[in-house]
GROMACS .gro file of C-alpha atoms in nm:
model
  215
    1MET     CA    1   4.795   2.520 -12.660
    2ASN     CA    2   4.982   2.849 -12.692
    3LEU     CA    3   4.719   2.978 -12.935
    4ALA     CA    4   4.458   2.927 -12.664
    5GLY     CA    5   4.644   3.163 -12.430
    6TYR     CA    6   4.553   3.526 -12.379
    7TYR     CA    7   4.635   3.751 -12.675
    8GLY     CA    8   5.002   3.848 -12.684
    9THR     CA    9   5.109   3.612 -12.408
   10PHE     CA   10   5.299   3.284 -12.418
   11VAL     CA   11   5.192   2.970 -12.232
   12PHE     CA   12   5.540   2.818 -12.220
   13VAL     CA   13   5.777   3.050 -12.033
   14PRO     CA   14   6.078   3.005 -11.803
   15VAL     CA   15   5.995   2.971 -11.434
   16VAL     CA   16   6.200   2.969 -11.116
   17ASP     CA   17   6.231   2.599 -11.032
   18GLY     CA   18   6.507   2.629 -10.772
   19THR     CA   19   6.744   2.412 -10.975
   20PHE     CA   20   6.797   2.526 -11.333
   21ILE     CA   21   6.662   2.876 -11.271
   22VAL     CA   22   6.727   2.950 -10.906
   23GLU     CA   23   6.599   3.308 -10.882
   24ARG     CA   24   6.424   3.580 -11.079
   25PRO     CA   25   6.651   3.759 -11.328
   26THR     CA   26   6.577   4.091 -11.157
   27VAL     CA   27   6.725   3.952 -10.836
   28THR     CA   28   7.035   3.834 -11.022
   29ILE     CA   29   7.077   4.168 -11.196
   30THR     CA   30   7.028   4.368 -10.877
   31GLY     CA   31   7.298   4.159 -10.715
   32GLY     CA   32   7.544   4.271 -10.980
   33ARG     CA   33   7.587   3.928 -11.135
   34LEU     CA   34   7.615   4.032 -11.499
   35ASN     CA   35   7.731   3.830 -11.797
   36GLY     CA   36   7.896   4.110 -11.993
   37GLU     CA   37   8.146   4.393 -11.989
   38VAL     CA   38   7.930   4.672 -12.131
   39LEU     CA   39   7.569   4.721 -12.241
   40LEU     CA   40   7.429   4.899 -12.546
   41ALA     CA   41   7.050   4.875 -12.529
   42VAL     CA   42   6.811   5.004 -12.795
   43THR     CA   43   6.436   4.967 -12.757
   44ASN     CA   44   6.161   5.054 -13.006
   45ALA     CA   45   5.909   5.330 -12.944
   46HIS     CA   46   5.606   5.099 -12.967
   47GLU     CA   47   5.729   4.763 -12.846
   48GLY     CA   48   5.399   4.644 -12.704
   49ASN     CA   49   5.149   4.714 -12.982
   50ILE     CA   50   5.174   4.384 -13.168
   51PHE     CA   51   5.118   4.196 -12.842
   52VAL     CA   52   4.789   4.374 -12.768
   53ASP     CA   53   4.453   4.315 -12.936
   54GLN     CA   54   4.391   4.656 -13.091
   55SER     CA   55   4.015   4.614 -13.045
   56LEU     CA   56   4.060   4.591 -12.668
   57THR     CA   57   3.822   4.805 -12.458
   58MET     CA   58   3.894   4.708 -12.094
   59ASP     CA   59   4.059   4.967 -11.872
   60ILE     CA   60   4.422   4.944 -11.770
   61SER     CA   61   4.352   4.798 -11.426
   62ASP     CA   62   4.150   4.511 -11.573
   63TYR     CA   63   4.411   4.459 -11.844
   64VAL     CA   64   4.693   4.430 -11.590
   65SER     CA   65   4.487   4.182 -11.387
   66THR     CA   66   4.424   3.975 -11.700
   67VAL     CA   67   4.782   3.965 -11.825
   68PHE     CA   68   4.928   3.917 -11.476
   69PRO     CA   69   4.672   3.703 -11.289
   70ASP     CA   70   4.888   3.678 -10.976
   71VAL     CA   71   4.876   4.055 -10.928
   72GLN     CA   72   4.650   4.156 -10.641
   73PRO     CA   73   4.352   4.386 -10.718
   74TRP     CA   74   4.504   4.672 -10.522
   75GLN     CA   75   4.826   4.637 -10.719
   76ALA     CA   76   4.642   4.639 -11.052
   77ALA     CA   77   4.452   4.949 -10.941
   78MET     CA   78   4.786   5.130 -10.904
   79ALA     CA   79   4.823   5.115 -11.283
   80THR     CA   80   4.534   5.358 -11.332
   81PRO     CA   81   4.710   5.676 -11.212
   82LEU     CA   82   5.039   5.563 -11.366
   83TYR     CA   83   4.893   5.531 -11.717
   84GLN     CA   84   4.631   5.802 -11.691
   85GLY     CA   85   4.676   6.055 -11.969
   86LEU     CA   86   4.853   5.811 -12.203
   87GLY     CA   87   4.569   5.789 -12.453
   88THR     CA   88   4.286   5.544 -12.500
   89ASN     CA   89   4.245   5.216 -12.313
   90VAL     CA   90   4.418   5.023 -12.589
   91GLU     CA   91   4.702   5.276 -12.607
   92GLN     CA   92   4.754   5.242 -12.233
   93ALA     CA   93   4.757   4.864 -12.273
   94ASN     CA   94   5.016   4.900 -12.551
   95TYR     CA   95   5.242   5.093 -12.316
   96ALA     CA   96   5.188   4.854 -12.026
   97MET     CA   97   5.267   4.547 -12.235
   98GLY     CA   98   5.575   4.699 -12.398
   99GLU     CA   99   5.711   4.831 -12.072
  100SER     CA  100   5.654   4.513 -11.876
  101ILE     CA  101   5.832   4.279 -12.118
  102PHE     CA  102   6.087   4.499 -12.298
  103ILE     CA  103   6.128   4.857 -12.177
  104CYS     CA  104   6.145   4.825 -11.799
  105PRO     CA  105   6.381   4.524 -11.799
  106THR     CA  106   6.613   4.735 -12.012
  107TYR     CA  107   6.628   5.003 -11.743
  108TYR     CA  108   6.701   4.739 -11.479
  109LEU     CA  109   7.003   4.635 -11.684
  110LEU     CA  110   7.108   4.995 -11.742
  111GLN     CA  111   7.106   5.057 -11.369
  112ALA     CA  112   7.305   4.742 -11.304
  113PHE     CA  113   7.575   4.819 -11.562
  114GLY     CA  114   7.609   5.179 -11.439
  115ASN     CA  115   7.874   5.378 -11.625
  116ARG     CA  116   7.925   5.090 -11.867
  117ALA     CA  117   7.583   5.121 -12.033
  118TRP     CA  118   7.429   5.330 -12.311
  119LYS     CA  119   7.062   5.357 -12.410
  120GLY     CA  120   6.898   5.436 -12.744
  121GLU     CA  121   6.548   5.440 -12.889
  122PHE     CA  122   6.447   5.341 -13.242
  123ALA     CA  123   6.149   5.550 -13.352
  124ILE     CA  124   6.125   5.523 -13.731
  125PRO     CA  125   5.747   5.480 -13.779
  126PRO     CA  126   5.573   5.261 -13.692
  127ALA     CA  127   5.858   5.159 -13.456
  128LEU     CA  128   5.694   4.830 -13.360
  129HIS     CA  129   5.876   4.541 -13.198
  130GLY     CA  130   6.117   4.398 -13.455
  131ASN     CA  131   6.100   4.692 -13.698
  132ASP     CA  132   6.463   4.773 -13.622
  133VAL     CA  133   6.593   4.442 -13.757
  134SER     CA  134   6.602   4.560 -14.119
  135TYR     CA  135   6.839   4.840 -14.014
  136TYR     CA  136   7.088   4.592 -13.869
  137PHE     CA  137   7.072   4.368 -14.174
  138THR     CA  138   7.012   4.600 -14.468
  139SER     CA  139   7.056   4.365 -14.765
  140ASP     CA  140   6.683   4.368 -14.843
  141GLY     CA  141   6.659   4.746 -14.811
  142PRO     CA  142   6.504   4.897 -14.497
  143PRO     CA  143   6.178   5.096 -14.530
  144TYR     CA  144   6.359   5.421 -14.447
  145ASP     CA  145   6.653   5.371 -14.680
  146ASN     CA  146   6.865   5.669 -14.578
  147SER     CA  147   7.241   5.613 -14.576
  148GLU     CA  148   7.309   5.874 -14.305
  149PHE     CA  149   7.055   5.717 -14.073
  150ILE     CA  150   7.174   5.363 -14.138
  151THR     CA  151   7.535   5.465 -14.072
  152ALA     CA  152   7.442   5.641 -13.748
  153PHE     CA  153   7.226   5.355 -13.626
  154SER     CA  154   7.475   5.080 -13.705
  155ASN     CA  155   7.790   5.262 -13.592
  156GLY     CA  156   7.698   5.241 -13.225
  157PHE     CA  157   7.668   4.864 -13.238
  158MET     CA  158   7.983   4.813 -13.444
  159ALA     CA  159   8.186   5.051 -13.228
  160THR     CA  160   8.066   4.884 -12.909
  161ALA     CA  161   8.156   4.541 -13.047
  162MET     CA  162   8.504   4.660 -13.147
  163THR     CA  163   8.600   4.897 -12.864
  164MET     CA  164   8.321   4.867 -12.604
  165ASN     CA  165   8.224   5.230 -12.658
  166PRO     CA  166   7.958   5.351 -12.908
  167ASN     CA  167   8.130   5.690 -12.930
  168ASP     CA  168   8.429   5.551 -13.118
  169ARG     CA  169   8.379   5.642 -13.484
  170TYR     CA  170   8.492   5.414 -13.761
  171ASN     CA  171   8.288   5.600 -14.026
  172SER     CA  172   8.341   5.971 -14.089
  173GLY     CA  173   7.982   6.005 -14.210
  174ASP     CA  174   7.835   5.920 -13.870
  175ILE     CA  175   7.601   6.203 -13.762
  176THR     CA  176   7.543   6.067 -13.411
  177PRO     CA  177   7.631   6.326 -13.144
  178ALA     CA  178   7.830   6.244 -12.830
  179TRP     CA  179   7.655   5.958 -12.652
  180ASN     CA  180   7.677   5.973 -12.273
  181THR     CA  181   7.622   5.668 -12.058
  182TRP     CA  182   7.267   5.634 -11.933
  183VAL     CA  183   7.367   5.680 -11.571
  184SER     CA  184   7.496   6.028 -11.666
  185GLY     CA  185   7.169   6.218 -11.642
  186HIS     CA  186   6.953   5.940 -11.789
  187THR     CA  187   7.072   6.029 -12.138
  188GLU     CA  188   6.932   5.839 -12.436
  189MET     CA  189   6.997   5.860 -12.811
  190MET     CA  190   6.694   5.901 -13.037
  191PHE     CA  191   6.704   5.747 -13.385
  192ASN     CA  192   6.417   5.889 -13.590
  193GLU     CA  193   6.333   6.085 -13.905
  194THR     CA  194   6.172   6.426 -13.951
  195GLU     CA  195   5.841   6.485 -14.128
  196ALA     CA  196   6.048   6.598 -14.427
  197GLY     CA  197   6.230   6.264 -14.432
  198ALA     CA  198   6.566   6.379 -14.294
  199PRO     CA  199   6.744   6.165 -14.035
  200SER     CA  200   6.690   6.288 -13.680
  201VAL     CA  201   6.948   6.161 -13.432
  202TYR     CA  202   6.977   6.345 -13.102
  203THR     CA  203   7.010   6.299 -12.727
  204TYR     CA  204   6.725   6.340 -12.480
  205THR     CA  205   6.648   6.259 -12.118
  206THR     CA  206   6.443   5.957 -12.015
  207ASP     CA  207   6.090   6.055 -11.917
  208ASP     CA  208   6.056   6.061 -11.538
  209ALA     CA  209   5.701   5.923 -11.561
  210LEU     CA  210   5.832   5.620 -11.751
  211LEU     CA  211   6.094   5.558 -11.486
  212GLU     CA  212   5.826   5.584 -11.217
  213ARG     CA  213   5.625   5.314 -11.393
  214CYS     CA  214   5.932   5.093 -11.424
  215LEU     CA  215   6.134   5.152 -11.113
   0.00000   0.00000   0.00000
């Protein structure tokens, strides 16, 4: 049955039933009801691509209407100016899918956790959903097998688990710069590599256009 669903979507999903799930998670989060002390959130640069048929030709408004059938036509039409300039129709769909199911919910959590939350982005090409897993569990050798990068990427998680702060260094070889909380100027940490193959770890500011699409 799930295979008969629209490409990249899942037929069986949680729903608000008023008993087991009493409200939408966004409502719970906005109300400050959080199951955690701190948040370290890392998303991948191209989260949505594997959930989109790469031969897709429909425009972004039609795509939004197809993926979210309860959205009103006027609401779907609002996607056109928001995604205009973000490449081809399929590239816009890639962004819309990734942002709707992974990226935007992350920013909702970051807002809710306030000064107890840090944000990073994994961008080692192709940076698809799940590509970061081999850098958490490196026994099989990640595609970009660079010890400096692996140390930098893993330190934030280990430090947060041990001290609730990704800035606490337990490895002197960590090249990660000071990592401000996201609420402090919408700061994020980029984990990437240069064209020459050197690790590239630096801070940057969340794109305002992305936040407009999400928030």
